[in-house]
XYZ file of C-alpha atoms in Angstrom:
655
model
C 92.958 90.249 102.795
C 93.830 93.825 103.774
C 95.830 95.245 100.864
C 98.014 97.649 102.906
C 98.850 98.033 106.596
C 98.391 101.816 106.317
C 96.846 103.981 103.621
C 96.005 107.699 103.601
C 96.303 110.761 101.442
C 99.751 112.318 101.520
C 98.286 115.370 103.259
C 96.712 113.252 106.026
C 99.898 111.204 106.325
C 102.078 114.259 106.898
C 99.671 115.486 109.608
C 99.401 112.053 111.262
C 101.606 111.680 114.385
C 104.430 109.176 114.020
C 103.061 107.202 116.978
C 99.675 106.848 115.295
C 101.220 105.559 112.040
C 103.469 103.148 113.935
C 100.517 101.929 115.976
C 98.499 101.112 112.871
C 101.432 99.392 111.187
C 102.196 97.363 114.305
C 98.566 96.347 114.790
C 98.406 94.940 111.258
C 101.814 93.274 111.376
C 101.503 89.579 112.220
C 105.163 88.849 112.930
C 105.916 89.790 116.524
C 109.426 88.325 116.719
C 110.867 91.030 114.434
C 108.861 93.855 115.937
C 111.824 95.874 117.261
C 113.815 95.660 114.031
C 110.780 96.370 111.878
C 109.596 99.324 113.969
C 113.008 100.953 113.708
C 112.890 100.592 109.922
C 109.338 101.964 109.775
C 110.245 104.885 112.026
C 113.076 105.844 109.669
C 110.833 105.514 106.585
C 108.093 107.606 108.178
C 110.449 110.446 109.063
C 112.135 110.451 105.642
C 108.873 110.364 103.658
C 107.196 113.020 105.817
C 110.047 115.352 104.881
C 110.376 114.327 101.220
C 106.653 114.293 100.337
C 105.910 117.840 101.500
C 104.117 119.763 98.747
C 102.902 116.645 96.902
C 99.249 115.639 96.539
C 98.302 112.007 96.254
C 98.084 108.764 98.212
C 100.587 106.729 100.231
C 100.478 103.066 101.198
C 102.732 101.264 103.681
C 103.357 97.505 103.354
C 101.274 96.951 100.215
C 100.582 93.249 99.582
C 102.023 91.381 96.582
C 100.067 88.108 97.067
C 101.602 85.987 94.300
C 105.036 86.486 95.841
C 103.773 86.313 99.412
C 105.468 89.629 100.203
C 104.739 93.319 100.764
C 106.366 96.318 99.109
C 107.485 98.992 101.581
C 105.571 101.874 100.009
C 103.316 102.743 97.120
C 103.056 106.481 96.423
C 100.534 107.690 93.821
C 101.008 111.253 92.579
C 98.911 112.522 89.680
C 99.554 110.061 86.810
C 102.327 108.023 88.431
C 102.477 104.972 90.697
C 105.825 104.854 92.502
C 106.761 101.419 93.872
C 109.267 102.218 96.626
C 111.543 99.771 98.409
C 113.619 101.078 101.315
C 116.986 99.677 102.331
C 117.565 101.542 105.572
C 121.244 101.964 106.343
C 122.479 100.658 102.976
C 125.288 102.609 101.360
C 124.815 101.230 97.849
C 122.240 100.014 95.363
C 122.586 96.242 95.591
C 121.638 93.964 92.689
C 119.268 91.854 94.786
C 117.406 94.991 95.909
C 117.120 96.263 92.335
C 115.647 92.898 91.240
C 113.283 92.919 94.217
C 111.667 96.266 93.421
C 111.512 95.458 89.686
C 109.737 92.182 90.539
C 107.193 94.053 92.656
C 106.568 96.549 89.850
C 106.156 93.899 87.163
C 103.875 91.896 89.413
C 101.585 94.884 89.873
C 101.692 95.675 86.150
C 100.747 92.141 85.143
C 98.315 91.112 87.859
C 96.797 94.203 89.533
C 93.922 95.400 87.378
C 94.282 99.075 88.304
C 97.939 99.005 87.290
C 97.549 97.427 83.838
C 97.517 100.800 82.051
C 99.106 102.978 84.727
C 102.635 104.357 84.624
C 104.595 102.461 87.285
C 108.086 103.448 88.398
C 110.244 101.217 90.614
C 112.212 103.270 93.147
C 115.025 101.923 95.319
C 115.892 104.071 98.335
C 119.261 103.168 99.858
C 119.262 105.707 102.663
C 123.038 106.171 102.980
C 123.989 105.867 99.297
C 125.522 108.501 97.041
C 123.347 110.469 94.610
C 122.576 108.496 91.447
C 121.188 109.947 88.234
C 119.609 107.188 86.167
C 118.336 107.974 82.632
C 114.542 108.198 82.716
C 114.176 106.085 79.567
C 115.853 103.093 81.243
C 113.567 103.237 84.243
C 110.339 103.657 82.277
C 111.203 100.588 80.204
C 111.538 98.642 83.483
C 115.110 97.760 82.604
C 116.287 99.625 85.667
C 115.051 101.416 88.761
C 115.066 104.989 89.942
C 117.764 105.126 92.604
C 117.613 107.559 95.492
C 119.049 108.194 98.918
C 117.095 109.648 101.834
C 117.696 113.256 100.752
C 116.657 113.299 97.080
C 113.454 111.233 96.934
C 111.396 114.348 96.131
C 113.677 115.295 93.236
C 113.527 111.728 91.923
C 109.718 111.658 91.952
C 109.429 115.072 90.269
C 111.482 113.766 87.348
C 108.648 111.441 86.311
C 105.422 113.289 87.145
C 103.554 114.896 84.279
C 100.841 117.152 85.689
C 99.313 117.677 82.245
C 98.301 113.993 82.124
C 95.053 112.679 83.584
C 95.558 111.738 87.245
C 94.969 108.190 88.490
C 91.623 107.480 90.132
C 92.851 106.590 93.632
C 89.637 104.879 94.718
C 89.517 102.705 91.585
C 93.203 101.818 91.866
C 93.002 100.945 95.553
C 89.930 98.729 95.105
C 91.076 96.977 91.924
C 91.157 93.204 91.979
C 94.437 91.329 91.949
C 94.605 88.443 89.454
C 97.858 86.544 89.996
C 98.925 83.442 88.101
C 101.695 81.913 90.201
C 104.179 79.385 88.925
C 103.604 75.889 90.279
C 106.581 76.412 92.605
C 105.151 79.680 93.962
C 101.711 78.086 94.308
C 103.061 75.035 96.159
C 104.947 77.270 98.587
C 101.921 79.484 99.219
C 99.497 76.570 99.702
C 101.997 74.829 101.977
C 102.199 78.016 104.080
C 98.435 77.948 104.505
C 97.155 80.285 101.804
C 93.880 79.459 100.082
C 93.926 78.823 96.345
C 91.615 81.841 95.905
C 94.237 84.106 97.500
C 97.029 83.155 95.122
C 95.221 82.749 91.814
C 93.115 84.868 89.527
C 89.634 85.880 90.531
C 88.169 85.342 87.061
C 87.037 82.176 85.292
C 90.352 80.389 85.903
C 89.987 80.598 89.669
C 86.271 79.879 89.564
C 87.115 76.701 87.651
C 89.786 75.703 90.206
C 87.503 76.419 93.159
C 84.621 74.448 91.661
C 86.964 71.546 90.937
C 88.168 71.575 94.550
C 84.574 71.720 95.846
C 83.576 68.814 93.623
C 86.471 66.599 94.765
C 85.970 67.508 98.424
C 82.325 66.541 98.054
C 83.318 63.151 96.613
C 85.788 62.590 99.477
C 83.255 63.520 102.165
C 80.606 61.257 100.615
C 83.128 58.398 100.351
C 84.065 58.920 103.975
C 80.503 59.040 105.306
C 79.174 56.105 103.262
C 82.306 53.887 103.185
C 82.793 54.172 99.426
C 85.883 53.791 97.278
C 86.020 56.525 94.677
C 88.255 57.742 91.892
C 88.147 61.183 90.256
C 89.719 61.928 86.876
C 90.664 65.604 86.585
C 91.425 66.733 83.031
C 92.366 70.078 81.551
C 94.044 72.040 78.798
C 97.837 72.527 79.066
C 98.598 75.048 81.791
C 95.076 74.928 83.249
C 96.350 74.194 86.738
C 95.845 70.441 87.122
C 98.911 70.137 89.340
C 97.838 73.232 91.280
C 94.382 71.692 91.762
C 95.976 68.476 93.011
C 98.291 70.252 95.441
C 95.364 72.307 96.682
C 93.274 69.191 97.383
C 96.168 67.479 99.191
C 96.781 70.534 101.384
C 93.068 71.037 102.083
C 92.628 67.419 103.152
C 95.697 67.657 105.395
C 94.024 70.587 107.149
C 90.574 68.940 107.203
C 91.711 65.692 108.828
C 95.330 64.739 109.474
C 94.284 61.094 109.854
C 93.500 60.987 106.137
C 97.256 61.359 105.509
C 96.581 62.998 102.165
C 99.582 62.784 99.856
C 100.563 64.211 96.481
C 102.197 61.571 94.265
C 103.955 62.100 90.967
C 105.991 59.924 88.645
C 107.656 63.087 87.377
C 111.012 62.911 89.164
C 112.170 66.462 88.363
C 108.834 67.929 89.484
C 109.021 66.038 92.789
C 112.627 67.118 93.340
C 111.937 70.771 92.505
C 108.790 71.052 94.646
C 110.372 69.279 97.615
C 113.447 71.487 97.469
C 111.350 74.630 97.010
C 109.143 73.805 100.013
C 112.171 72.916 102.108
C 114.071 76.113 101.264
C 110.972 78.228 101.813
C 110.172 76.705 105.204
C 113.754 77.171 106.407
C 113.705 80.798 105.226
C 110.315 81.446 106.854
C 111.548 79.985 110.145
C 114.655 82.169 109.973
C 112.557 85.303 109.386
C 110.368 84.346 112.352
C 113.412 83.898 114.569
C 112.908 80.129 114.802
C 115.492 77.382 114.451
C 114.792 74.829 111.750
C 117.398 72.758 109.945
C 117.060 71.968 106.270
C 116.967 68.271 107.147
C 113.993 68.795 109.484
C 112.118 70.807 106.867
C 112.891 68.201 104.189
C 111.329 65.359 106.199
C 107.964 67.113 106.243
C 108.127 68.145 102.575
C 109.173 64.639 101.499
C 106.180 63.124 103.297
C 103.738 65.496 101.611
C 105.156 65.129 98.082
C 106.283 61.641 97.106
C 107.514 59.867 94.024
C 104.795 57.534 92.823
C 107.327 54.784 92.088
C 108.569 54.874 95.688
C 104.952 54.642 96.871
C 104.495 51.638 94.571
C 107.662 49.919 95.788
C 106.842 50.503 99.465
C 103.473 48.837 98.988
C 105.050 45.841 97.255
C 106.649 44.918 100.572
C 103.327 44.388 102.354
C 99.709 43.517 101.644
C 98.440 45.864 104.336
C 96.426 48.942 103.481
C 98.568 52.092 103.225
C 98.248 54.828 105.815
C 96.995 57.259 103.135
C 93.228 57.517 102.606
C 93.417 60.304 99.994
C 96.026 60.125 97.253
C 96.505 62.551 94.389
C 98.306 61.076 91.371
C 99.813 63.829 89.234
C 100.222 63.174 85.502
C 98.436 59.859 85.938
C 98.482 59.363 82.160
C 102.192 58.585 82.522
C 101.651 55.510 84.730
C 103.192 52.422 83.120
C 101.636 49.660 81.046
C 101.724 46.043 82.255
C 104.613 45.234 79.918
C 106.679 48.232 81.041
C 106.207 47.716 84.769
C 106.635 43.918 84.558
C 109.899 44.352 82.654
C 111.094 46.909 85.197
C 110.193 44.685 88.164
C 112.060 41.773 86.667
C 115.179 43.773 85.763
C 115.419 46.095 88.770
C 113.537 44.426 91.619
C 113.987 40.731 90.924
C 110.207 40.198 90.859
C 109.529 37.514 88.254
C 105.732 37.256 88.195
C 104.459 40.831 88.396
C 101.507 40.916 85.987
C 99.729 44.206 86.657
C 99.903 47.561 84.969
C 100.826 50.454 87.229
C 97.260 51.870 87.258
C 95.892 48.443 88.242
C 98.450 48.029 91.035
C 97.936 51.544 92.425
C 94.160 51.062 92.558
C 94.748 47.622 94.107
C 96.886 49.159 96.859
C 94.151 51.633 97.810
C 91.519 48.890 97.476
C 93.110 47.219 100.520
C 91.256 49.670 102.762
C 88.309 47.961 104.397
C 86.244 51.133 104.631
C 86.824 54.074 102.313
C 89.415 55.881 100.220
C 89.609 58.347 97.329
C 92.036 58.511 94.414
C 92.389 61.745 92.435
C 94.022 61.270 89.029
C 95.293 64.370 87.234
C 95.256 63.583 83.514
C 97.037 65.578 80.821
C 95.546 64.846 77.420
C 98.086 64.139 74.687
C 101.032 64.378 77.055
C 102.318 60.806 77.135
C 105.935 61.339 76.138
C 107.765 58.124 76.920
C 107.670 54.455 75.988
C 105.411 52.449 78.264
C 103.197 55.295 79.450
C 99.706 53.850 79.618
C 97.441 56.876 79.372
C 93.890 57.143 80.719
C 92.838 54.064 78.724
C 94.653 51.720 81.130
C 93.077 53.287 84.220
C 89.639 52.687 82.702
C 90.542 49.156 81.663
C 91.774 48.330 85.186
C 88.595 49.620 86.800
C 86.440 47.799 84.284
C 88.216 44.474 84.649
C 89.198 44.326 88.318
C 87.401 46.995 90.395
C 83.770 47.213 89.262
C 82.601 48.373 92.698
C 84.491 51.659 92.612
C 82.666 54.966 92.096
C 84.083 56.768 89.057
C 83.830 60.535 88.539
C 84.933 62.174 85.280
C 84.282 65.110 82.955
C 82.808 64.652 79.476
C 85.993 66.136 77.984
C 87.545 62.661 78.043
C 84.807 61.510 75.674
C 85.141 64.421 73.280
C 88.845 64.232 72.425
C 91.059 61.365 71.295
C 93.804 62.927 73.417
C 92.259 61.084 76.393
C 90.434 57.961 75.192
C 90.824 56.550 71.705
C 88.687 53.414 72.008
C 84.917 53.784 71.626
C 84.511 50.754 73.879
C 86.222 52.596 76.740
C 84.131 55.716 76.156
C 80.911 53.733 76.189
C 81.848 51.854 79.353
C 82.729 54.916 81.425
C 79.568 56.670 80.212
C 77.480 53.762 81.495
C 79.410 53.175 84.730
C 80.742 56.578 85.783
C 79.327 59.869 87.023
C 79.905 62.880 84.783
C 81.019 66.017 86.643
C 81.450 69.218 84.625
C 83.749 70.667 87.317
C 86.403 67.976 86.831
C 87.648 69.583 83.605
C 89.836 72.700 83.811
C 89.170 74.571 80.589
C 91.133 77.811 81.079
C 94.920 78.031 80.872
C 96.361 79.924 83.832
C 100.006 79.279 83.027
C 100.292 81.917 80.346
C 98.580 84.953 81.811
C 99.391 86.819 78.595
C 97.442 84.545 76.312
C 95.004 81.772 77.100
C 94.975 80.809 73.422
C 98.554 79.548 73.390
C 97.684 75.863 73.850
C 95.204 76.069 70.974
C 97.808 77.726 68.762
C 100.358 74.991 69.484
C 97.719 72.321 68.833
C 96.955 73.758 65.384
C 100.650 74.266 64.616
C 101.490 70.632 65.380
C 98.500 69.360 63.431
C 99.607 71.470 60.439
C 96.375 73.446 60.365
C 98.229 76.362 58.834
C 95.380 78.828 58.391
C 93.994 78.162 61.868
C 97.444 78.563 63.400
C 98.002 81.743 61.398
C 94.741 83.266 62.619
C 95.390 82.439 66.278
C 98.963 83.727 66.049
C 97.738 87.061 64.709
C 95.540 87.347 67.820
C 98.182 86.465 70.413
C 101.430 87.873 69.017
C 101.141 91.222 70.814
C 100.180 89.608 74.115
C 102.450 86.597 73.952
C 105.616 87.222 71.911
C 106.769 84.307 69.758
C 109.726 84.768 67.439
C 112.004 82.502 65.419
C 115.682 82.672 64.547
C 118.470 80.587 63.044
C 121.104 82.143 65.253
C 121.465 80.733 68.777
C 123.304 83.806 70.094
C 120.464 86.008 68.827
C 117.955 83.734 70.551
C 119.793 84.028 73.864
C 120.138 87.785 73.441
C 116.386 88.076 72.803
C 115.600 86.136 75.985
C 117.841 88.360 78.091
C 116.247 91.479 76.619
C 112.716 90.277 77.386
C 113.233 89.175 80.982
C 112.916 91.763 83.739
C 113.853 91.454 87.393
C 114.093 87.788 88.393
C 111.911 86.467 85.557
C 113.343 83.064 84.664
C 114.729 82.288 81.215
C 115.934 78.934 79.954
C 117.016 76.769 77.060
C 114.834 73.703 76.352
C 114.823 71.004 73.707
C 113.700 67.485 72.881
C 115.753 64.670 74.420
C 115.962 63.251 70.903
C 117.575 66.362 69.397
C 120.962 64.704 69.616
C 122.643 66.582 66.767
C 122.368 69.940 68.461
C 125.585 68.905 70.185
C 127.856 70.723 67.667
C 126.060 73.943 68.635
C 126.757 73.436 72.334
C 123.307 72.064 73.190
C 123.871 68.679 74.823
C 120.507 67.056 75.540
C 122.252 63.980 76.963
C 123.814 65.998 79.779
C 121.429 65.482 82.695
C 120.607 68.607 84.662
C 119.942 68.776 88.396
C 116.398 70.126 88.224
C 116.295 72.002 91.589
C 119.426 73.940 90.633
C 118.142 74.707 87.117
C 114.676 75.829 88.253
C 115.380 77.405 91.655
C 118.886 78.825 91.768
C 119.518 82.506 91.065
C 121.078 84.224 88.080
C 124.557 84.120 89.616
C 124.645 80.317 89.627
C 126.058 78.822 86.426
C 123.916 75.701 86.963
C 120.708 77.709 86.836
C 118.527 78.147 83.762
C 119.532 81.821 83.609
C 122.996 81.010 82.242
C 121.516 79.362 79.119
C 124.230 76.723 79.216
C 122.460 73.611 80.492
C 119.436 72.495 78.475
C 116.265 71.058 79.997
C 114.423 68.356 78.048
C 110.741 67.395 78.091
C 111.449 65.010 80.979
C 112.898 67.830 83.081
C 110.283 70.472 82.372
C 106.953 68.641 82.019
C 104.666 69.907 84.766
C 106.921 72.897 85.428
C 107.363 76.214 83.623
C 109.604 79.227 83.146
C 108.849 82.788 82.093
C 110.734 82.948 78.779
C 112.019 79.951 76.812
C 114.263 79.255 73.871
C 112.954 76.075 72.216
C 115.780 74.534 70.187
C 114.416 72.553 67.230
C 116.286 69.341 66.440
C 116.464 67.059 63.406
C 114.354 64.381 65.091
C 111.097 66.211 64.298
C 110.951 68.309 61.162
C 108.680 69.376 58.326
C 108.989 67.311 55.165
C 106.827 68.650 52.346
C 103.442 68.864 54.103
C 103.951 66.361 56.942
C 106.139 65.936 59.989
C 109.058 63.558 59.770
C 109.902 61.520 62.894
C 113.446 60.244 63.605
C 115.753 58.754 66.239
C 119.511 59.183 66.235
C 121.398 55.947 66.884
C 125.132 55.431 66.608
C 126.180 57.666 63.752
C 122.968 58.108 61.788
C 119.283 58.936 61.899
C 116.657 56.204 61.757
C 113.014 56.634 60.817
C 110.348 56.184 63.479
C 107.600 54.023 62.002
C 105.386 53.022 64.944
C 102.410 55.330 65.311
C 102.604 55.267 69.122
C 106.253 56.394 69.007
C 105.354 59.166 66.576
C 102.645 60.277 68.991
C 105.154 60.354 71.858
C 107.450 62.598 69.828
C 104.680 64.986 68.815
C 103.594 65.163 72.464
C 107.180 65.990 73.383
C 106.975 69.044 71.146
C 103.587 69.949 72.632
C 105.119 69.900 76.110
C 108.130 72.002 75.098
C 106.082 74.596 73.221
C 103.722 75.195 76.149
C 106.301 75.678 78.932
C 106.889 79.445 78.663
C 104.562 81.695 80.646
C 105.312 84.933 78.849
C 106.877 84.238 75.470
C 109.395 82.175 73.541
C 111.914 82.142 70.767
C 112.149 79.106 68.485
C 115.681 78.333 67.359
C 115.890 76.394 64.089
C 119.563 75.691 63.273
C 121.262 76.205 59.949
C 122.427 73.067 58.142
C 126.067 72.018 57.915
C 127.849 71.119 54.674
C 130.521 69.273 56.667
C 128.125 67.198 58.762
C 125.953 64.600 57.014
C 123.722 64.347 60.103
C 122.600 67.964 59.730
C 121.395 68.417 56.136
C 119.284 71.386 55.075
C 116.151 69.256 54.646
C 116.020 68.804 58.436
C 115.650 72.513 59.103
C 114.759 74.689 56.122
C 111.164 73.558 55.582
C 110.446 73.698 59.304
C 111.728 77.265 59.386
C 109.687 78.118 56.300
C 106.549 76.618 57.890
C 106.965 78.687 61.067
C 107.469 81.814 58.972
C 104.407 80.944 56.862
C 102.295 80.950 60.031
C 103.479 84.500 60.525
C 106.036 84.042 63.280
C 108.445 86.957 63.171
C 112.108 86.268 62.472
C 114.772 88.035 64.525
C 118.059 88.481 62.731
């Protein structure tokens, strides 16, 4: 992908005729419907910058690509040791908040994901052509808490403020050819893939992307073989938290849609909030894209397409209860397949909610049975999160294997050896032995590198050791990641919120999250029983009180599993706390706490904490409340030893 529509030295740019620059910009610009409006804006930028950049030496770029965001910044100007990220608002008479956030986002994106910018000095500059002069303190801008603000007449003066000619100049050739290694959120990735981008364009070009690409190639190979030889196949895709299992699944579904529409590839998830958020994100994005292209598209029209592509697995199940015919879909991707229900759970649900008295299949067995109705071929792709079953009745990978073993021996099974090496996937040796003898091991079906937290790939390992009370191991990993991935702890909720707001720049998303069982956080204003509307919480902007930014509504593990935010406050409740040298597990019922004694329920609760502690992409603050002398449900033993344990690991306290 061409990085910029136009790029030359400042000297060459000033000598270039306006018509030549416009011609090059127009030739590289794919959107013809806005040509007149865009050319007028470019013409104004060209004239202003030709005047303001006289006497400077360096490089200028027009329409420089920011792939993760699917956008282009108006101008990049490199002078000596500085990279100026310039966004023009032609005709604007003021410095609007949305424009300030936009240019900060571009700057942070380059800083985090463009290799040549990692150690460069980047300055966001907002040019509102008709605005008044604005003198912003340099310190604010350099800290990325603000932007340099300029009108059309004082750009040169603004740039001079930051340039230090005694510093070593940037190597223009190295900077311009540096690789871009984005790690998009799942929402950003879904939007980009849905628009037609390749997974290689929107993700990192290191081992994380290589892993994703190899996984996609492996699954596509299985599908093509199934198709050509009339086979029924199932692929189990595993991975560490944040490794991109959902991204891999979305990528496969989109690729198969493009390869053959008659396959009717679909992405299915039992995670209601994830389905709602992705559908709404795709719908909003398609409406906005149509508007930019001058096309008419209603939200309802866009929603129909998005709702067909991403479906709730329970709706898919219920639709196929009504008929014994094979479904239209030949390729189905089941996200978080470990959360499919056991026979007891689904039978109870069918009896209570659907009036079906004799349903005697687990959800994995029924879903395979539905696809088994095809007379020729089909492929199921199961995305499996190890140790992430968080609710009663979630069957895990064990039930998928048991269903295949008992009822579908003719299916071709593809898996990675990771499911044999960790009890997070399969606990029974019998299951491990059976799949070894009857399945095909594929190295590429395990995603081993976390791409959620671009700051530290060791986060999931740290959380694993923390939850397993491997204190020394956790301490050692924390010492390695603390500069890259900030983790702090506090006993003051206001301080926690203040820390989040200080860390986040531009439109980086912050949010308050906690366990659904942390019921006695209510006195502190954290009501885990108050159900959020996930699309509003995850997608709405900082001006919307329903959004995560306001730090009022709390998301639980059920809301946030499979999704992520940039910075999180994890509020620690009394349902999971350190007691001497072990975790204590509790439920709150009526007016008091009750011990959790079943091992499976304890595992669910620990997995809940694992989910919550791996949701933040860039850093988190852990809030451990103080006890209350007036409230018998919040004694000191529920909090003090947990806080002490986190401090013992080395986690810094903010006061």
